[in-house]
PDB file of C-alpha atoms in Angstrom:
ATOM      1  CA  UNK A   2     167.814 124.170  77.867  1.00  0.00           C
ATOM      2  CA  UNK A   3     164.084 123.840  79.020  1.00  0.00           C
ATOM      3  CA  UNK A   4     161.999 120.950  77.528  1.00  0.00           C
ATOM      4  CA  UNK A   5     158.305 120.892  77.395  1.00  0.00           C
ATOM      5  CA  UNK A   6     156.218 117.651  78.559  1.00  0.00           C
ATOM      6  CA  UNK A   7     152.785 117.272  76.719  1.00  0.00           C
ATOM      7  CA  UNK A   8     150.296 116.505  78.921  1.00  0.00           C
ATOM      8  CA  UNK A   9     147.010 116.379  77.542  1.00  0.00           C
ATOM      9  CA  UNK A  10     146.623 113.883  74.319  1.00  0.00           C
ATOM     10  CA  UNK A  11     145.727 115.719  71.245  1.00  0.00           C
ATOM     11  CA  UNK A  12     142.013 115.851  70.196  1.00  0.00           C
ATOM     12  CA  UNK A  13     140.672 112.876  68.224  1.00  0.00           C
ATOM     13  CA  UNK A  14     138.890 114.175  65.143  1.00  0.00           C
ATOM     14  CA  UNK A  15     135.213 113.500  65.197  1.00  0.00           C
ATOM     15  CA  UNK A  16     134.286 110.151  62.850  1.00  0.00           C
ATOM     16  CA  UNK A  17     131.770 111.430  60.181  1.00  0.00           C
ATOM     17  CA  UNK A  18     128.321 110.577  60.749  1.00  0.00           C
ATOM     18  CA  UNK A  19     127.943 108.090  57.891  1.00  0.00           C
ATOM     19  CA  UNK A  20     130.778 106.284  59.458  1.00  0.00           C
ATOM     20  CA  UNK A  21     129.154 105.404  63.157  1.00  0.00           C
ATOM     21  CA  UNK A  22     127.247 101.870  62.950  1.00  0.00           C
ATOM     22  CA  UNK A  23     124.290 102.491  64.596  1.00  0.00           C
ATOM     23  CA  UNK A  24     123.539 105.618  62.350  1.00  0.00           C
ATOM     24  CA  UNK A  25     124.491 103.192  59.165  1.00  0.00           C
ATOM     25  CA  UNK A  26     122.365 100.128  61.361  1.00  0.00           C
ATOM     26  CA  UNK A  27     119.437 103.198  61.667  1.00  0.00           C
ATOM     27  CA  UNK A  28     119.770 103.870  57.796  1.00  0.00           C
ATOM     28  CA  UNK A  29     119.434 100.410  56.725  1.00  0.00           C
ATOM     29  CA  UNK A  30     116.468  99.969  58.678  1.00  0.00           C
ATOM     30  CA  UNK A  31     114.682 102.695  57.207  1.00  0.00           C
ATOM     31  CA  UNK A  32     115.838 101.778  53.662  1.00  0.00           C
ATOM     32  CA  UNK A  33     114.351  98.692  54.085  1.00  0.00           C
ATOM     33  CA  UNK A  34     110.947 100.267  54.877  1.00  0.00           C
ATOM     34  CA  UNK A  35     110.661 102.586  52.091  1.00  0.00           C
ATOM     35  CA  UNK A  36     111.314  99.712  49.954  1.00  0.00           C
ATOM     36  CA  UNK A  37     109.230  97.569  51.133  1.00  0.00           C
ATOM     37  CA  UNK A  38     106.339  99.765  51.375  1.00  0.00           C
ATOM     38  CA  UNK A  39     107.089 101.198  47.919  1.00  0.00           C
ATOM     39  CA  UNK A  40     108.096  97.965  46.377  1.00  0.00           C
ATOM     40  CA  UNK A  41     106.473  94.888  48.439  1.00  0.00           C
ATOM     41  CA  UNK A  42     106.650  92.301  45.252  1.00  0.00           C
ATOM     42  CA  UNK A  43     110.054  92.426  45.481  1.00  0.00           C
ATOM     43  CA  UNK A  44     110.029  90.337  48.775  1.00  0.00           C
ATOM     44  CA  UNK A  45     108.152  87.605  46.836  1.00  0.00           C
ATOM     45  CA  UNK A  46     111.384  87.037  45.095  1.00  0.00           C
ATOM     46  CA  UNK A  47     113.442  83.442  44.974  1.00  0.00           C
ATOM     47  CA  UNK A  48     116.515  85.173  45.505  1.00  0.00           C
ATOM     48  CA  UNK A  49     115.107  87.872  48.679  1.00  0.00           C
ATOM     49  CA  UNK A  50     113.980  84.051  50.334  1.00  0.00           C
ATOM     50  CA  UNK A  51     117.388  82.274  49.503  1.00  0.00           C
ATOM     51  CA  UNK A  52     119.502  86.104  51.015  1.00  0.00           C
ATOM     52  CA  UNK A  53     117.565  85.710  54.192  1.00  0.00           C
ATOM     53  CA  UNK A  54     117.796  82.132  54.603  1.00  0.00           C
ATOM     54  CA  UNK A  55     121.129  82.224  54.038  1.00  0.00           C
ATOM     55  CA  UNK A  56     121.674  85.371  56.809  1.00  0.00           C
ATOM     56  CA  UNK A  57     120.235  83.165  59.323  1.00  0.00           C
ATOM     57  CA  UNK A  58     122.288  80.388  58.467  1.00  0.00           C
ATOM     58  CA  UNK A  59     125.452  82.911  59.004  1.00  0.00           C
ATOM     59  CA  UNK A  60     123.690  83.971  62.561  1.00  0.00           C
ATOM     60  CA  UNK A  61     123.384  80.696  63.968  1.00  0.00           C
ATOM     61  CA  UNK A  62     126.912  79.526  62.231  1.00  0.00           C
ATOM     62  CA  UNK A  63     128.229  82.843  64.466  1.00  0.00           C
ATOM     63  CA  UNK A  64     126.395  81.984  67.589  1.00  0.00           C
ATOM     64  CA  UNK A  65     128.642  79.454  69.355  1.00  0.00           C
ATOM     65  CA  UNK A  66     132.153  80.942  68.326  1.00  0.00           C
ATOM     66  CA  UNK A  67     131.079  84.300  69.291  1.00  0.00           C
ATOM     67  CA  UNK A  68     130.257  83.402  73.164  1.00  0.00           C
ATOM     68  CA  UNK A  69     132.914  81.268  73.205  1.00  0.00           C
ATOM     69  CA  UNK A  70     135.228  84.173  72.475  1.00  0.00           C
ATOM     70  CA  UNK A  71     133.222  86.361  75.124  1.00  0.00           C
ATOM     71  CA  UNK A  72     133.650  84.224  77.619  1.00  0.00           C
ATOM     72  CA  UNK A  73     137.630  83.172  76.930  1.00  0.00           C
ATOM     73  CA  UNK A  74     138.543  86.612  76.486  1.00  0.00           C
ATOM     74  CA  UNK A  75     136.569  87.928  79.610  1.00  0.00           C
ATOM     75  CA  UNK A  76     138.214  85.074  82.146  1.00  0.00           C
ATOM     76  CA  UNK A  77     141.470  86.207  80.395  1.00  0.00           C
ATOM     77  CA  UNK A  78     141.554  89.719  81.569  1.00  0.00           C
ATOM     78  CA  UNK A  79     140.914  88.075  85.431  1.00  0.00           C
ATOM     79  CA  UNK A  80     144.019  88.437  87.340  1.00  0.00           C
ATOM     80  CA  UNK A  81     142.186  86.788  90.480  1.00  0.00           C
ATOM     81  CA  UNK A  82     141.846  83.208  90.541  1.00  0.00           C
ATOM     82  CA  UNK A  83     139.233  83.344  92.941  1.00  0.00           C
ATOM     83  CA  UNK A  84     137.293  85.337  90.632  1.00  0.00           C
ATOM     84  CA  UNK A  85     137.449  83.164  88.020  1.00  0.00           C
ATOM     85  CA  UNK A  86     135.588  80.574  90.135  1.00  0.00           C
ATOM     86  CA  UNK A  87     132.850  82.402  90.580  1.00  0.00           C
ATOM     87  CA  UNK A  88     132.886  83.763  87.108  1.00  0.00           C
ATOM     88  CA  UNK A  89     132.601  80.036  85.895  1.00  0.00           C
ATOM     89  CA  UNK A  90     130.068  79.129  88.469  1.00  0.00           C
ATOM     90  CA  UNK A  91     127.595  82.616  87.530  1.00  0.00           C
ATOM     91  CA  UNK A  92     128.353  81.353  84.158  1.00  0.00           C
ATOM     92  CA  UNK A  93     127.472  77.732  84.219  1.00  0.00           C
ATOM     93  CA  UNK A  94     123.684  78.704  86.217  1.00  0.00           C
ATOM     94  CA  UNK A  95     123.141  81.314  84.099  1.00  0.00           C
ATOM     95  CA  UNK A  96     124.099  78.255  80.963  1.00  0.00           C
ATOM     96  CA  UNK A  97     121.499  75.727  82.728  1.00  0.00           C
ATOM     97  CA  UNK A  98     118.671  78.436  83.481  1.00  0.00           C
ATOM     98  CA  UNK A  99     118.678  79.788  79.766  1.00  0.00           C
ATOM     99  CA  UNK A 100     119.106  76.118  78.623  1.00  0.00           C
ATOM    100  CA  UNK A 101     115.973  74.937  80.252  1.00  0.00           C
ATOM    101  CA  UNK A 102     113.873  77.817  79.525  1.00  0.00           C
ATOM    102  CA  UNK A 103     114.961  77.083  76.005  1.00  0.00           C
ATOM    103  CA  UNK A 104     114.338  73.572  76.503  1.00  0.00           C
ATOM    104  CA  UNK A 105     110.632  74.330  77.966  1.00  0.00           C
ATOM    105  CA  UNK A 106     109.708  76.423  74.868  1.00  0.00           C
ATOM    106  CA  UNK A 107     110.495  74.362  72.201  1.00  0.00           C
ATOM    107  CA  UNK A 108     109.272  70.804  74.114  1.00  0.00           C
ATOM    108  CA  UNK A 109     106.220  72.866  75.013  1.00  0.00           C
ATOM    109  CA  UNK A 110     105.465  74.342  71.568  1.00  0.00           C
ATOM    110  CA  UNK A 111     105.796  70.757  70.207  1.00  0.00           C
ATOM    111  CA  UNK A 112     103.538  69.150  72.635  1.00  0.00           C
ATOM    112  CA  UNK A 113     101.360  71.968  72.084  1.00  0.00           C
ATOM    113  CA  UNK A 114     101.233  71.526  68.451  1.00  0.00           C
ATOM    114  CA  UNK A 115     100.766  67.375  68.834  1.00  0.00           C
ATOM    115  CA  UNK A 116      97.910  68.048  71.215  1.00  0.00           C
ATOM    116  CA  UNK A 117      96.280  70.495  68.849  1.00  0.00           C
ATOM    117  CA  UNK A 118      96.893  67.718  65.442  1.00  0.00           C
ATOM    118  CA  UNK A 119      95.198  65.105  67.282  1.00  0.00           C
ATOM    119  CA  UNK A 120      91.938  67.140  67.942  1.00  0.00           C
ATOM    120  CA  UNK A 121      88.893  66.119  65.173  1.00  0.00           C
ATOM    121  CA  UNK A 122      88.926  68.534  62.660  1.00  0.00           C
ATOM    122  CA  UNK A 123      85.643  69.379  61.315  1.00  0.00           C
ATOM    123  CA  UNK A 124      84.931  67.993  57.949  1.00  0.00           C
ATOM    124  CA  UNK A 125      84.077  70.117  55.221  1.00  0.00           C
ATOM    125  CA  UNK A 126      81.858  67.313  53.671  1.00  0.00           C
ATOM    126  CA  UNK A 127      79.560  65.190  55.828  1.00  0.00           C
ATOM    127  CA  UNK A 128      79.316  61.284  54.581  1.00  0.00           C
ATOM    128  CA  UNK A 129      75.626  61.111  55.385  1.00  0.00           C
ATOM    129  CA  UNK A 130      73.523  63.537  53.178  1.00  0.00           C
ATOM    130  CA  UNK A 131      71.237  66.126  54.839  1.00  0.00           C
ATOM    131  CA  UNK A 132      67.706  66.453  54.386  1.00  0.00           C
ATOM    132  CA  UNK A 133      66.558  67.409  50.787  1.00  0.00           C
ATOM    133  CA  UNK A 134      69.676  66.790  49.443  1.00  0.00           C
ATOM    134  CA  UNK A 135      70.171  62.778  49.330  1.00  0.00           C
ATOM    135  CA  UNK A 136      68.998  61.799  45.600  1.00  0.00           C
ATOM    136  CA  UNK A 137      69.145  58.496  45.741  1.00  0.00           C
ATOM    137  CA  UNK A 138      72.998  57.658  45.631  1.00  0.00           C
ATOM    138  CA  UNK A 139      76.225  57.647  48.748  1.00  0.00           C
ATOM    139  CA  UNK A 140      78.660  59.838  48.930  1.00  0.00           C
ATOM    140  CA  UNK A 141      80.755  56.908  49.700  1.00  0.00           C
ATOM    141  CA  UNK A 142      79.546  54.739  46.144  1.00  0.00           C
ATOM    142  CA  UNK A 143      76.636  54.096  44.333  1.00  0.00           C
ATOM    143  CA  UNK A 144      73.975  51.981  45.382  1.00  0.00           C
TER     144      UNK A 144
END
């Protein structure tokens, strides 16, 4: 009696298109333009501010578990422990450079926007009358 060994895997059927994220990611993107070109009050909404206020508040909830994740599960699959040295060493300059060029930006755009709040601001109404216009009384009281 002969038996037969498979070799090959069978085919995977294709995943429909609407299925694929990037196509749905693609879709939503252009949904959102057609409405917001076609219907732009709708963004002046309460509830439109509250939905994306609340999406960033799930991003930067998702932030720090996410990396920690990446980088647990990627020294995990290292069967070297040599190489997870260096992995933790690439990781901790690559923490400190991105940390201080985060650091820079937001320190700088504050100091930027202190420096530019104590420049004098030109008034719209001058204390002292001009020519032609003074009538007799201050602009500070009567006299």
């Amino acid at each position: 009696m002969a038996t037969t060994i498979a070799t090959t895997a069978p085919a995977r059927a294709a995943k429909p298109w609407y299925k694929i994220l990037y196509i749905q990611v693609l879709i939503a993107i252009v949904l959102g333009l057609l409405i917001g070109s076609l219907w732009p009050h709708l963004a002046t909404n309460d509830w439109v501010k509250a939905l994306g206020d609340g999406f960033i508040k799930l991003i930067k909830m998702m932030i720090a578990p996410i990396i920690f994740c990446t980088v647990v599960s990627g020294i995990s699959h290292i069967q070297d422990a040599r190489k997870v040295g260096r992995v933790d060493v690439k990781a901790l300059v690559y923490f400190e450079i991105v940390s201080s060029f985060a650091l820079r930006l937001v320190v700088g755009g504050r100091t930027r926007s202190r420096a530019a709040a104590c420049q004098p601001q030109p008034h719209h109404r001058s204390l002292r009358p001009r020519d032609g216009d003074h009538d007799g009384r201050s602009l500070i009281g009567s006299r």
